[in-house]
mmCIF file of C-alpha atoms in Angstrom:
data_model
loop_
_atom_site.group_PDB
_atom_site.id
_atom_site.type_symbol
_atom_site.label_atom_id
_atom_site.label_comp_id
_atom_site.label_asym_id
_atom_site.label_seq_id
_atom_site.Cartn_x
_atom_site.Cartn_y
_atom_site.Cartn_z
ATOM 1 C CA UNK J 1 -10.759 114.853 -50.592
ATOM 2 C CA UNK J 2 -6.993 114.345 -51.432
ATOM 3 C CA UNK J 3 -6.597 112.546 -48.127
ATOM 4 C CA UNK J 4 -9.429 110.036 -49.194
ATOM 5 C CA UNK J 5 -7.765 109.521 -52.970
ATOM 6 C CA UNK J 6 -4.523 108.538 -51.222
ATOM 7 C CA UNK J 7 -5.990 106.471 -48.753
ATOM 8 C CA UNK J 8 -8.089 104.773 -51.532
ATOM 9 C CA UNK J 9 -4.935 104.660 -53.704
ATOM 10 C CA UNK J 10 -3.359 102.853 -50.576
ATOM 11 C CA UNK J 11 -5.804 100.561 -49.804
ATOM 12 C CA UNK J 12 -5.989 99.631 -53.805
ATOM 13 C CA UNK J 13 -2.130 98.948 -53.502
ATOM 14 C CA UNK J 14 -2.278 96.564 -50.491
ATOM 15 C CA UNK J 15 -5.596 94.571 -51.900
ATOM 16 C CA UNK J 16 -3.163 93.986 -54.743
ATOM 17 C CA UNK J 17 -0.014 93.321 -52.464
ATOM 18 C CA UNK J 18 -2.090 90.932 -50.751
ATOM 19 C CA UNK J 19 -3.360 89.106 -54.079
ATOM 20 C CA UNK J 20 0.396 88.519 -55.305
ATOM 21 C CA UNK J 21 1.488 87.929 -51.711
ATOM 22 C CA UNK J 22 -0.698 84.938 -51.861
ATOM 23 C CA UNK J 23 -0.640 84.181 -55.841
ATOM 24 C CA UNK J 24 3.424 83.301 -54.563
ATOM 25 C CA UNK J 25 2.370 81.782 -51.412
ATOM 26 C CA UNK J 26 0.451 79.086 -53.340
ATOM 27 C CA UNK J 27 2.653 78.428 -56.371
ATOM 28 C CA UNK J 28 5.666 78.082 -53.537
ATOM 29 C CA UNK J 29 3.454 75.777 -51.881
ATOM 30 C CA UNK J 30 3.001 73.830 -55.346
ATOM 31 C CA UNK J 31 6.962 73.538 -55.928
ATOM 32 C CA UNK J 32 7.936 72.591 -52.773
ATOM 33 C CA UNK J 33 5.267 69.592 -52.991
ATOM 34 C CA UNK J 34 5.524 68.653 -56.566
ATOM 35 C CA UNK J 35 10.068 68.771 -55.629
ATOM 36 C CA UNK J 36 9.256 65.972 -52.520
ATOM 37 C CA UNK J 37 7.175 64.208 -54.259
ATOM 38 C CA UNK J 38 9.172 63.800 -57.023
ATOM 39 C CA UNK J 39 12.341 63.035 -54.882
ATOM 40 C CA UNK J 40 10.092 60.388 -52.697
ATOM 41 C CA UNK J 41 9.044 58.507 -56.058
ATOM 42 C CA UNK J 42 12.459 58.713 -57.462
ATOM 43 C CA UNK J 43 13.903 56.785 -54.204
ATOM 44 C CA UNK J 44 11.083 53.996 -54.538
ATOM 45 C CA UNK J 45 12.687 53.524 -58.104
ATOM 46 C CA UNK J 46 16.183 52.675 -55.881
ATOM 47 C CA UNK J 47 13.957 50.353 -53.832
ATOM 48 C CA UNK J 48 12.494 47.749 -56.714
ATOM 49 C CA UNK J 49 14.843 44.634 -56.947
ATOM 50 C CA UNK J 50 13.718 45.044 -60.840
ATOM 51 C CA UNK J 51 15.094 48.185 -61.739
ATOM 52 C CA UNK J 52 18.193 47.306 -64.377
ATOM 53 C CA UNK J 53 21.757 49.165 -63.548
ATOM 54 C CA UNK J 54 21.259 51.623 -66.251
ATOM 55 C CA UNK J 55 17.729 52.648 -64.506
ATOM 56 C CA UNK J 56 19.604 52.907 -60.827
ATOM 57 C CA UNK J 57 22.118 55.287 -62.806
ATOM 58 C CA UNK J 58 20.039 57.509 -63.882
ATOM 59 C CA UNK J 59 18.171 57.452 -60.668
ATOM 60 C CA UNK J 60 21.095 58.603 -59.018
ATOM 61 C CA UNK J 61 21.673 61.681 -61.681
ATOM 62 C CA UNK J 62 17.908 62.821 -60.810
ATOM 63 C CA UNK J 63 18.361 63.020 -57.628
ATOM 64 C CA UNK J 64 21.282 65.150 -57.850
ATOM 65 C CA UNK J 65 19.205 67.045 -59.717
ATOM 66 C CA UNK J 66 16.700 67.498 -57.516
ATOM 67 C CA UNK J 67 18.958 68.132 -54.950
ATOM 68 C CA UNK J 68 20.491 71.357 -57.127
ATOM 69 C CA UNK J 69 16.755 72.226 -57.979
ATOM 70 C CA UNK J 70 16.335 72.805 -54.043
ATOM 71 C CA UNK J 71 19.081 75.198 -53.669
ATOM 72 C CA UNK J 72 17.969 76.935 -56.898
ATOM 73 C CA UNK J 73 14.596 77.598 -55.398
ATOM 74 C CA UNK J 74 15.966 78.663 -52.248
ATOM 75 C CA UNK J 75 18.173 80.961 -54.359
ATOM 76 C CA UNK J 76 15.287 82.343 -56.512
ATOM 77 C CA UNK J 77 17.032 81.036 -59.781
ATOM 78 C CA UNK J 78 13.835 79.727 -62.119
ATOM 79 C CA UNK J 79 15.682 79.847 -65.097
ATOM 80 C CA UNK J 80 18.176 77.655 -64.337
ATOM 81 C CA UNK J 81 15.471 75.406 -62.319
ATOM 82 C CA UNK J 82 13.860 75.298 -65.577
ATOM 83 C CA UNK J 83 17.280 74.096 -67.485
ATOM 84 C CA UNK J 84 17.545 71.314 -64.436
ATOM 85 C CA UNK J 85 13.716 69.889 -65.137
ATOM 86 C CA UNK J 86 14.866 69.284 -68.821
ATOM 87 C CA UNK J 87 17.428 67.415 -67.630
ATOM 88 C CA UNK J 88 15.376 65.243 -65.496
ATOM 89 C CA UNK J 89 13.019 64.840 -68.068
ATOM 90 C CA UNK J 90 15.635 63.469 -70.745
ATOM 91 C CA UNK J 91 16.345 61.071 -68.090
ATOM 92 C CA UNK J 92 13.266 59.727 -67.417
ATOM 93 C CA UNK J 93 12.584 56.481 -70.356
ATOM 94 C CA UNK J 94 9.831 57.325 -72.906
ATOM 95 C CA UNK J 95 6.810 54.862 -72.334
ATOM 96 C CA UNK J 96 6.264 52.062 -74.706
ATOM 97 C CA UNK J 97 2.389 52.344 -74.725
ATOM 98 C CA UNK J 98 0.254 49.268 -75.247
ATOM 99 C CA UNK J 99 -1.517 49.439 -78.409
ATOM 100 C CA UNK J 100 -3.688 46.626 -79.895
ATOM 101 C CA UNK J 101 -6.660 46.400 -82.714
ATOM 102 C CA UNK J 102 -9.795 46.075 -82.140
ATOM 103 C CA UNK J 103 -11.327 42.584 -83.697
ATOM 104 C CA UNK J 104 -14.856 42.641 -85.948
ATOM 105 C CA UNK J 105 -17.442 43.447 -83.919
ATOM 106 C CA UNK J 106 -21.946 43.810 -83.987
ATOM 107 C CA UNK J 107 -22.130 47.457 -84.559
ATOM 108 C CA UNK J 108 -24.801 47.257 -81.742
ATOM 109 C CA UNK J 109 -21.856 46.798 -79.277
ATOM 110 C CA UNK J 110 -18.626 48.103 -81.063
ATOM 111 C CA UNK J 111 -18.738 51.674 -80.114
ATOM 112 C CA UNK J 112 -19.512 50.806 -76.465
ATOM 113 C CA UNK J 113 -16.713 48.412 -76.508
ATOM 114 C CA UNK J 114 -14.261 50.409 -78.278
ATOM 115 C CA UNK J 115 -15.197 53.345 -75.428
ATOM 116 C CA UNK J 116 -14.024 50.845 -72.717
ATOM 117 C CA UNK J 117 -10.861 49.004 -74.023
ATOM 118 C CA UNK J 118 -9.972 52.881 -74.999
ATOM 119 C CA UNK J 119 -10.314 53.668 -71.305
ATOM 120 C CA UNK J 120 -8.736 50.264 -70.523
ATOM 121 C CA UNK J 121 -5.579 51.206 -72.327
ATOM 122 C CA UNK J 122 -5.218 54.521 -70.810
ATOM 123 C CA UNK J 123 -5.609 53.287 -67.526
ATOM 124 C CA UNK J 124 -3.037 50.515 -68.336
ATOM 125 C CA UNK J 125 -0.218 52.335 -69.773
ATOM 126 C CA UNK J 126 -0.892 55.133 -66.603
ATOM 127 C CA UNK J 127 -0.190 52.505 -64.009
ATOM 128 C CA UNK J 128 -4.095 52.222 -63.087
ATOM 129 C CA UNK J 129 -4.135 48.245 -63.363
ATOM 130 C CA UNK J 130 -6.712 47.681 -61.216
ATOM 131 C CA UNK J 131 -9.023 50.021 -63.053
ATOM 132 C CA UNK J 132 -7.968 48.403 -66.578
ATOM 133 C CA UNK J 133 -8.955 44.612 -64.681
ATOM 134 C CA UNK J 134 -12.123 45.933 -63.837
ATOM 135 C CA UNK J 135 -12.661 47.633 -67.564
ATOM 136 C CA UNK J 136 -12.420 44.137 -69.483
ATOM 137 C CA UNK J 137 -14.551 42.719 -67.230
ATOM 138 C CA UNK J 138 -17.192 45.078 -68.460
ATOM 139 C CA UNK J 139 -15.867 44.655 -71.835
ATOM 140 C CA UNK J 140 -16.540 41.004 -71.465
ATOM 141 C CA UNK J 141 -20.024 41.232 -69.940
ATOM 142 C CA UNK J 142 -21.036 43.167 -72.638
ATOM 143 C CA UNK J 143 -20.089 41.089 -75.314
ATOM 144 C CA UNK J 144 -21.352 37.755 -73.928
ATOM 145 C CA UNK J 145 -24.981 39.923 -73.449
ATOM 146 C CA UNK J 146 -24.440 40.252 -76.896
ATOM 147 C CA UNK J 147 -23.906 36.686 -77.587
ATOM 148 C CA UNK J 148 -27.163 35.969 -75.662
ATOM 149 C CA UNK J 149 -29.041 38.118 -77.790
ATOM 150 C CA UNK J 150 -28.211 37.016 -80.729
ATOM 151 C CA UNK J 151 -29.037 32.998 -79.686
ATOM 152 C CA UNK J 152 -32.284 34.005 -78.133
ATOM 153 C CA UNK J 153 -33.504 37.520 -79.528
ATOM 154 C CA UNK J 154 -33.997 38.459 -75.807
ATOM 155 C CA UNK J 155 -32.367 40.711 -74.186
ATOM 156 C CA UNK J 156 -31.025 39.268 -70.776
ATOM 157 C CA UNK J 157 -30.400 42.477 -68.539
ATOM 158 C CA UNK J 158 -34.282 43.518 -68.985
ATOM 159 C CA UNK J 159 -34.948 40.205 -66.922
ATOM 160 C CA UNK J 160 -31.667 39.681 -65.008
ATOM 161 C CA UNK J 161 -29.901 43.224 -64.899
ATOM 162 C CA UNK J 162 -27.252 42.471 -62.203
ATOM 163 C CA UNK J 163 -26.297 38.785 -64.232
ATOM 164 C CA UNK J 164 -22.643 38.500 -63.846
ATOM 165 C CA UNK J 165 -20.303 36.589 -66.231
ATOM 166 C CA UNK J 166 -20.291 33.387 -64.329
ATOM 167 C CA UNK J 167 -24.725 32.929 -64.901
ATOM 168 C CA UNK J 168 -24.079 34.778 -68.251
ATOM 169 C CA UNK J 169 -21.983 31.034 -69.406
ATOM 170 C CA UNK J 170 -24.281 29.353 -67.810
ATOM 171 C CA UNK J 171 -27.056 30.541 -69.705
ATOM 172 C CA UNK J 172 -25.488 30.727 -72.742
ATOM 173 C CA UNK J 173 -24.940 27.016 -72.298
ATOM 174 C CA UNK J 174 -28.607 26.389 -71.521
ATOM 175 C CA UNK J 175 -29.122 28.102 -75.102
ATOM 176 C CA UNK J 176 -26.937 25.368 -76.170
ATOM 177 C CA UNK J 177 -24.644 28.168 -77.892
ATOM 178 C CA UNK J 178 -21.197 26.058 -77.780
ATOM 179 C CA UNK J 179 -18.306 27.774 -76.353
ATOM 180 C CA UNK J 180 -14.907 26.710 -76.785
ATOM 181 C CA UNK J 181 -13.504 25.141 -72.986
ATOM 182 C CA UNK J 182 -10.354 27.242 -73.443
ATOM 183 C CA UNK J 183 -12.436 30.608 -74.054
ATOM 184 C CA UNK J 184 -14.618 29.519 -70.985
ATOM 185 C CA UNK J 185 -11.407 29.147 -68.815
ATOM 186 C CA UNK J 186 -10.320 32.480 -70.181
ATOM 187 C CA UNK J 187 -13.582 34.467 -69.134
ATOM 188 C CA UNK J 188 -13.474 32.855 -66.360
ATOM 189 C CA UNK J 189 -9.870 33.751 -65.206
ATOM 190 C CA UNK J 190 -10.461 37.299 -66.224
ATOM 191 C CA UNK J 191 -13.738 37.307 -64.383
ATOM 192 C CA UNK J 192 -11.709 36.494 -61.099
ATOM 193 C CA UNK J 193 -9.303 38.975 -61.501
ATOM 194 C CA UNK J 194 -12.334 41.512 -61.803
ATOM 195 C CA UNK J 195 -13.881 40.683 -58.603
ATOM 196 C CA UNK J 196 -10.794 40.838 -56.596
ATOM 197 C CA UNK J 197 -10.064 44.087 -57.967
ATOM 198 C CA UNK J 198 -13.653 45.206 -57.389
ATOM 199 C CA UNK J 199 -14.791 43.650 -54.097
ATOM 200 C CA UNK J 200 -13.331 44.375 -50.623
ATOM 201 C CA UNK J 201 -11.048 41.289 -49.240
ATOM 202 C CA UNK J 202 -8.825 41.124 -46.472
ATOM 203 C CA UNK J 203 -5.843 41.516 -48.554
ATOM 204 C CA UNK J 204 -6.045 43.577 -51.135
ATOM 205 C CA UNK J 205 -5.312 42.527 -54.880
ATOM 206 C CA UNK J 206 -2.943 44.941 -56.670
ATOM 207 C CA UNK J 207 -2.375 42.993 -60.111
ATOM 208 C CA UNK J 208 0.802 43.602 -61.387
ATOM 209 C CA UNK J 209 1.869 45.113 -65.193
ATOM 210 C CA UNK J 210 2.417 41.615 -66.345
ATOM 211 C CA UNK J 211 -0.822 40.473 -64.909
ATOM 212 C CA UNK J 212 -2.832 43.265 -66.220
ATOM 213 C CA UNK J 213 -1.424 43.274 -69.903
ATOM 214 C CA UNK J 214 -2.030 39.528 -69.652
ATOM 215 C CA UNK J 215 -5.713 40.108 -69.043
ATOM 216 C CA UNK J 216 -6.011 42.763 -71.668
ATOM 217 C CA UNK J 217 -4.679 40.429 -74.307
ATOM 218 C CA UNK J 218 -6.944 37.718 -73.105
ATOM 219 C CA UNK J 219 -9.519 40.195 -73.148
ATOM 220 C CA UNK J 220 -9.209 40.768 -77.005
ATOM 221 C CA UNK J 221 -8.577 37.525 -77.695
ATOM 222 C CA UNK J 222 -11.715 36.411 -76.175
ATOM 223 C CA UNK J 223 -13.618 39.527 -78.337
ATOM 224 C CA UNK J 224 -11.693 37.847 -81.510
ATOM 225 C CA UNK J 225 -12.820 33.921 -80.718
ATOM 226 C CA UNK J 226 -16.527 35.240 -80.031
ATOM 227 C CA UNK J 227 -17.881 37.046 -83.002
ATOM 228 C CA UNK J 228 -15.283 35.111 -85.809
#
């Protein structure tokens, strides 16, 4: 009987050796990614011809720091790795986050829209500028479905469900509701930039920050001009 309580006792003791054996395998694992990947991203920073002097500076510091922050983990020092990550941190520029208002809208459509320029944004000031493109082109379908239904009283995706902006104009123009030629070249432009982002090409389209927030602007605009 005593023999069996110790060997129970034992075996209880190496379950739970095992358990933090591999609890520290894992969050080792975790550090050593999250430290490369951090030190791979900070060297792409060196690499853009845009990034100002100040930026390369403090590019320079953080990778000191990560270099220290290697040798502390080696050393088992996580206190003073901790002290290091603030460091880093205070180097890295706060975001300036795109903000913007949204214009008078149908209450039919408002909440839906506000949903998607809300997702818009995020994916915008996260670096996700494809996925923002793509966003106001929804935004934008919605609306002009909108605009359709109140011309007509009919409800356009019950007959055409898969009507894309382009047909969308074009029956809006049948309707003989008037649409500025500037807000038509607008739609239009953002409509491109959604169906390179969406559909497969043989290059692939990878708008740039200056590109997106330009289409997010026109985007609103567009939401502004239509329901004055």
């Amino acid at each position: 009987i005593i023999n069996r309580e110790y060997y129970n006792e034992y075996k209880s003791y190496v379950a739970k050796d095992k358990f933090r054996k591999h609890k520290y395998e894992n969050a080792s694992n975790v550090i050593q990614t999250q430290l490369a990947f951090l030190e791979k991203n900070t060297w792409n920073i060196l690499k853009m011809g845009e990034a100002s002097d100040d930026a390369k500076k403090n590019v320079i510091k953080i990778l000191d720091l990560i270099k220290e922050l290697k040798h502390l983990y080696v050393n088992n020092e996580p206190q003073q790795m901790m002290i290091n990550i603030k460091k880093i941190m205070s180097l890295i520029p706060k975001n300036q986050n795109l903000k913007f208002k949204l214009p008078n809208l149908p209450y039919e459509i408002r909440d839906e829209i506000k949903a998607d320029l809300d997702e818009a944004l995020k994916c915008f000031n996260n670096g996700c500028y494809r996925s923002c493109v793509i966003l106001c082109g929804r935004v934008l379908e919605t609306s002009l479905q909108r605009k359709y239904y109140d011309a007509t009283g009919v409800d356009i995706l019950e007959k055409s469900p898969g009507i894309g902006l382009g047909k969308l104009i074009a029956k809006l123009t049948e309707k003989k509701v008037q649409l500025d030629p500037g807000l038509t070249q607008q739609i239009h432009l953002i409509n491109q930039a959604r169906v390179f982002s969406v559909h497969k090409k043989q290059t692939p389209f990878y708008p740039s920050q200056a590109q997106t927030q330009a289409i997010l602007l026109y985007t609103i605009d567009t939401l502004e001009k239509l329901f004055k």
